[in-house]
Tab-separated table of C-alpha atoms in Angstrom:
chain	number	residue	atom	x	y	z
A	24	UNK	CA	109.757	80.750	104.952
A	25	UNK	CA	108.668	83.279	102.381
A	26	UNK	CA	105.757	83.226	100.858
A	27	UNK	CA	103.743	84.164	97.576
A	28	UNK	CA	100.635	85.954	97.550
A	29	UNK	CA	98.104	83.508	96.604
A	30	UNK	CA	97.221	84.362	93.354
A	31	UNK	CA	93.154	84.734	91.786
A	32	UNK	CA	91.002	81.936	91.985
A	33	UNK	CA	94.379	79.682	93.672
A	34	UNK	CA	93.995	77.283	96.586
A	35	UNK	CA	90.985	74.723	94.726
A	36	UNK	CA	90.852	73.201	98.233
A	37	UNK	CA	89.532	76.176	99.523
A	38	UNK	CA	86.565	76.989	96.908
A	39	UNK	CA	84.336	74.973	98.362
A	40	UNK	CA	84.510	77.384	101.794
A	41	UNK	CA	84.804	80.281	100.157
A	42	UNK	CA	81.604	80.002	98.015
A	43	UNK	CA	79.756	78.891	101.467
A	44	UNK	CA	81.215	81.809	103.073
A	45	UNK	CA	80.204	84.379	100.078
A	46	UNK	CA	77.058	82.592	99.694
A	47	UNK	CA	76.595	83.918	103.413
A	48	UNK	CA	77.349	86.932	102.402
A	49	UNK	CA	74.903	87.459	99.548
A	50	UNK	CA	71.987	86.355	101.715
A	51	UNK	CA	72.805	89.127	103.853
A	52	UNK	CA	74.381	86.870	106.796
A	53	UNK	CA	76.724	89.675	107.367
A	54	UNK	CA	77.815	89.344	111.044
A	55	UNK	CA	78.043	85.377	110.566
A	56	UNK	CA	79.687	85.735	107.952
A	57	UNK	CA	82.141	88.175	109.270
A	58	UNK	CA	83.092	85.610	112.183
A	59	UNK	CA	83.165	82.637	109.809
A	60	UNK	CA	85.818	84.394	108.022
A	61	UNK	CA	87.955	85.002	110.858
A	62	UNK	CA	87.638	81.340	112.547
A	63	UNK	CA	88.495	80.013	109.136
A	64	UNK	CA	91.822	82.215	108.796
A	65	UNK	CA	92.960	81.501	112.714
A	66	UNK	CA	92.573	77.729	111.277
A	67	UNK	CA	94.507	78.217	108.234
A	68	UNK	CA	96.919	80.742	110.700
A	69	UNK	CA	97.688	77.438	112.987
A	70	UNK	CA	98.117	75.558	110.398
A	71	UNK	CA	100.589	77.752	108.615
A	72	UNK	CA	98.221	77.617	105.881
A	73	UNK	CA	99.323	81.163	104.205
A	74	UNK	CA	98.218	81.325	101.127
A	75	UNK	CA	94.999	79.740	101.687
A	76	UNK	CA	94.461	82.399	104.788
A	77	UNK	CA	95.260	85.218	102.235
A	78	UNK	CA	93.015	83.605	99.387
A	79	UNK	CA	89.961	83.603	102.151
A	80	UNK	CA	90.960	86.824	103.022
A	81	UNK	CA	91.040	88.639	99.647
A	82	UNK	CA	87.764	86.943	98.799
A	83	UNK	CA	86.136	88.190	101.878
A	84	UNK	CA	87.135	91.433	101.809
A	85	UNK	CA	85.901	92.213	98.470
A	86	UNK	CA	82.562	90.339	98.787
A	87	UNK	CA	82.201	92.435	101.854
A	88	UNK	CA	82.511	95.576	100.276
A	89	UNK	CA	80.596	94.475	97.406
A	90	UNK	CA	77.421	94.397	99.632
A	91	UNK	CA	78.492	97.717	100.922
A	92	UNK	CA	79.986	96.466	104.018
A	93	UNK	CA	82.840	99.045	104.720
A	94	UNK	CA	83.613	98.313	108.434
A	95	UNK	CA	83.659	94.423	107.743
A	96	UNK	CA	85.320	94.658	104.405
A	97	UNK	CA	88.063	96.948	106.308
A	98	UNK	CA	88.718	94.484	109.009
A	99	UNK	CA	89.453	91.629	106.703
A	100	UNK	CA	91.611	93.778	104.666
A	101	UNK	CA	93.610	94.808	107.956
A	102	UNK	CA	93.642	90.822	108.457
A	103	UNK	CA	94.625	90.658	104.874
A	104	UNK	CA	97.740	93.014	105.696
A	105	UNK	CA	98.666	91.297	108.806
A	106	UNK	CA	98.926	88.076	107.082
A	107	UNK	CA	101.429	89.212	104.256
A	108	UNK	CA	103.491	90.646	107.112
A	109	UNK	CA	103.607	87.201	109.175
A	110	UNK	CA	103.835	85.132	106.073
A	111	UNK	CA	107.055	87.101	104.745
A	112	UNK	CA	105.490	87.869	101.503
A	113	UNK	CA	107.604	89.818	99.595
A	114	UNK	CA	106.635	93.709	97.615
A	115	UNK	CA	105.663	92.096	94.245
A	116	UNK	CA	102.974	93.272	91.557
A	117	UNK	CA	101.099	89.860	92.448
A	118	UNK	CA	100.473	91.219	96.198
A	119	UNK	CA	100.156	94.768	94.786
A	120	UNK	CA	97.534	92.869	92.420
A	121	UNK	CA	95.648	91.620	95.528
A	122	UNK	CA	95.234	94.704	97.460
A	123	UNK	CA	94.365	96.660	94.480
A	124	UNK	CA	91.339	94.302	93.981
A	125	UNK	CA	90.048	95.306	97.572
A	126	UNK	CA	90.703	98.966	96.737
A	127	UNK	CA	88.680	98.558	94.013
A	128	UNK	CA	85.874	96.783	95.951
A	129	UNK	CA	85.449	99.950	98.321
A	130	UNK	CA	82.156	101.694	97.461
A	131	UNK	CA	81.825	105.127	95.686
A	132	UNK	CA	79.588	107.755	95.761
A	133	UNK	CA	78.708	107.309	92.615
A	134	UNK	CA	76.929	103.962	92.527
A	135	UNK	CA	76.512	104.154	96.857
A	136	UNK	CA	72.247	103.363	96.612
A	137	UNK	CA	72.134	104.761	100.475
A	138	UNK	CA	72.900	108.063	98.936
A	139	UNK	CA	71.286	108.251	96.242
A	140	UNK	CA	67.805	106.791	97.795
A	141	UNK	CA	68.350	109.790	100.791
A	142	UNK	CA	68.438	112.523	97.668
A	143	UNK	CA	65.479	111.209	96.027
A	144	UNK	CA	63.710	110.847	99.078
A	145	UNK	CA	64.559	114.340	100.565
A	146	UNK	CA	66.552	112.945	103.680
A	147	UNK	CA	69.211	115.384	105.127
A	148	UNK	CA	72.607	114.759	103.777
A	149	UNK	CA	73.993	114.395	106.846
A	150	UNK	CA	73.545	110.269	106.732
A	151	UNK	CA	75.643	110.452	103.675
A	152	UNK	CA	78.060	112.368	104.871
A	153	UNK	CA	78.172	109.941	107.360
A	154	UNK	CA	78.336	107.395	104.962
A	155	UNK	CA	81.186	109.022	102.731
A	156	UNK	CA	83.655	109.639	105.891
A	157	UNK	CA	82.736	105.552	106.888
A	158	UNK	CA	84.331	104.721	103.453
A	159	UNK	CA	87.256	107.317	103.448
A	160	UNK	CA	88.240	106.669	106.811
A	161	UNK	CA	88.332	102.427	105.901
A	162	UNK	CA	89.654	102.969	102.819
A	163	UNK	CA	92.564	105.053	104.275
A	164	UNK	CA	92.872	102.749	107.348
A	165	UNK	CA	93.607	99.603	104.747
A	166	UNK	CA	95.878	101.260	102.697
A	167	UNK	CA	98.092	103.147	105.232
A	168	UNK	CA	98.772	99.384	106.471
A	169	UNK	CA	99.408	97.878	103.335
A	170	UNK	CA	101.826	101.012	102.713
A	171	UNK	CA	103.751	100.157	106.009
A	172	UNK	CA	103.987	96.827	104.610
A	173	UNK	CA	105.433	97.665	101.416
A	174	UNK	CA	107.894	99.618	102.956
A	175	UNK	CA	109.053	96.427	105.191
A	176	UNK	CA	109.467	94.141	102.460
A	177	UNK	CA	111.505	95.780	99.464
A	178	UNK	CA	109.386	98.692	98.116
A	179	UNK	CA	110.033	102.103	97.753
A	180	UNK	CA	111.408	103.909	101.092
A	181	UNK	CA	108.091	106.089	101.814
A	182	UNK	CA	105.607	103.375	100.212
A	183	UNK	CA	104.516	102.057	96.970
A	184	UNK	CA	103.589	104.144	94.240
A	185	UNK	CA	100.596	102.510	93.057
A	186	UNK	CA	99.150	102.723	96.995
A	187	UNK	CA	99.739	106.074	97.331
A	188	UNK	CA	97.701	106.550	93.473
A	189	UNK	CA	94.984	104.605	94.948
A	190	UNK	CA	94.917	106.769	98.569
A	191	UNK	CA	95.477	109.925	97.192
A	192	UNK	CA	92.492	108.885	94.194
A	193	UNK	CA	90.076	107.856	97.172
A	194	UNK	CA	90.584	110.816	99.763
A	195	UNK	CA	90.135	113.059	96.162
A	196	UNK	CA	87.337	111.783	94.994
A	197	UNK	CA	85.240	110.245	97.786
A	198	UNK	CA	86.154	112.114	101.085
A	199	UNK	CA	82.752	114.706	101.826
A	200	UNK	CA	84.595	117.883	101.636
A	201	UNK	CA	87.320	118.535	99.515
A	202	UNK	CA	90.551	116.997	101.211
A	203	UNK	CA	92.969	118.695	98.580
A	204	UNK	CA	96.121	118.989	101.567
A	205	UNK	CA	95.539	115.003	102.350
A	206	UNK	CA	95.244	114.076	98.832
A	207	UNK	CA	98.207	115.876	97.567
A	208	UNK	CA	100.773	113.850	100.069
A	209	UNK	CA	100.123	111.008	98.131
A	210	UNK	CA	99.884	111.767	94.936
A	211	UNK	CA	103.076	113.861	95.300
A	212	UNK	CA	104.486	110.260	96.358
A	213	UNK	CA	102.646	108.451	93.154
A	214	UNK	CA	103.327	107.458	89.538
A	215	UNK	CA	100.614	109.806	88.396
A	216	UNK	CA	101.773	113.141	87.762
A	217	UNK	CA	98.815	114.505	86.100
A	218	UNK	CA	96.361	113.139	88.576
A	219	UNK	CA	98.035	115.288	90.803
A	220	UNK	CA	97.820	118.504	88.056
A	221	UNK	CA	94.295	117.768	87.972
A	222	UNK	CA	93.469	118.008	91.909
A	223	UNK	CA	95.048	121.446	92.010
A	224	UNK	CA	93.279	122.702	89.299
A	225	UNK	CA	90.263	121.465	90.338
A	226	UNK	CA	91.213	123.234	93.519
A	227	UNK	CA	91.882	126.330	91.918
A	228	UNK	CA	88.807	126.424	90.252
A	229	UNK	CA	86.630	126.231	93.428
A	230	UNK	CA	88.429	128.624	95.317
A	231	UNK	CA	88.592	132.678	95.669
A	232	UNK	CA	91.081	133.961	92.562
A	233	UNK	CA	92.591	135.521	95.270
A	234	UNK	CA	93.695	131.988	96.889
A	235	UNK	CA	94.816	130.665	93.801
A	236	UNK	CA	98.923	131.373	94.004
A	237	UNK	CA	98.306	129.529	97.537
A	238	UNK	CA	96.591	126.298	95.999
A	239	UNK	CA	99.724	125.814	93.657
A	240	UNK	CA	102.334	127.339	96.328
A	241	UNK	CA	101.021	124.498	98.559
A	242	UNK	CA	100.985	122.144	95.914
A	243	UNK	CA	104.768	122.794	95.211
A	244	UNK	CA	106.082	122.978	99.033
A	245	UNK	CA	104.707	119.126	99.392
């Protein structure tokens, strides 16, 4: 049996759990929550309940990660993965859809308040470097699997575009030190040319002028 992913806001006899389970989550019931989430999906799991076990999954993942809960956030999206796999759902924009929402969810440095209340309060960057390679590595953890599933049901032979946009984007722009070599093998593998044009000059500009031929020579052997 093949599945659909479960579109937005699908699944009405599931709203009622889901708003319990993110009201958990907004009052900071994280580990409950977190184990709530997963008993609730091994139901719908027995139950060959797909698309309500990828609805509660979606939703969890992203109110996780809202709250700035990276490890949790990650797990569910793993979950999320395994689900489409065992459900048969098949490489479509709606699933792409999905997973792009949790990408989304993941915290950046930008609006991270750990980081930004250690720099006005003089604490040692290391906590959020810390912080920074606890986001990259989850980020790149949930989107390598949901690349391994797009290759197993129809997409393109070494992944989807749009995932490798979004892991190439995240590694860029989020990893603590620049990760130009990681980057660059997805976005070589993307629909976004000129992201890609914009990493190596970036690149170019923050290295030696002597290293510059290498940035682009590496950028072209890829």
């Amino acid at each position: 049996m093949v599945v659909a992913a479960a579109p937005t806001g699908a699944g009405t006899g599931t709203s009622k759990q889901l708003q319990k389970l993110e009201k958990r989550v907004q009052d900071g019931d994280y580990y409950e929550a977190q184990q709530m989430y997963k008993s609730v999906h091994s139901r719908y799991m027995h139950a060959k309940k797909y698309s309500e076990a990828i609805e509660l999954l979606s939703s969890g993942a992203v109110a996780m990660l809202k709250h700035g809960q990276v490890t949790c956030g990650t797990e569910l999206g793993l979950l999320l993965i395994q689900t489409l796999t065992a459900a048969k759902v098949p490489f479509d924009n709606a699933a792409i859809d999905q997973i792009r929402a949790i990408f989304n969810a993941y915290p950046r440095a930008a609006d991270s308040q750990q980081e930004s209340e250690a720099s006005n309060s003089g604490v040692e960057s290391s906590e959020a470097t810390v912080a920074a390679r606890t986001r990259v590595e989850g980020c790149t953890s949930f989107l390598r699997a949901a690349l391994k599933w797009s290759i197993e049901t129809g997409g393109f032979s070494r992944g989807a575009p749009e995932l490798h946009d979004m892991l190439g984007q995240y590694i860029w722009t989020e990893s603590p030190a620049p990760e130009m070599m990681k980057a660059s093998q997805h976005f070589v593998r993307g629909n976004q040319p000129e992201a890609f044009a914009k990493v190596v000059v970036e690149c170019m500009n923050k290295c030696y002028p002597s290293e510059a031929d290498l940035v682009i020579a590496r950028a072209v052997m890829l």
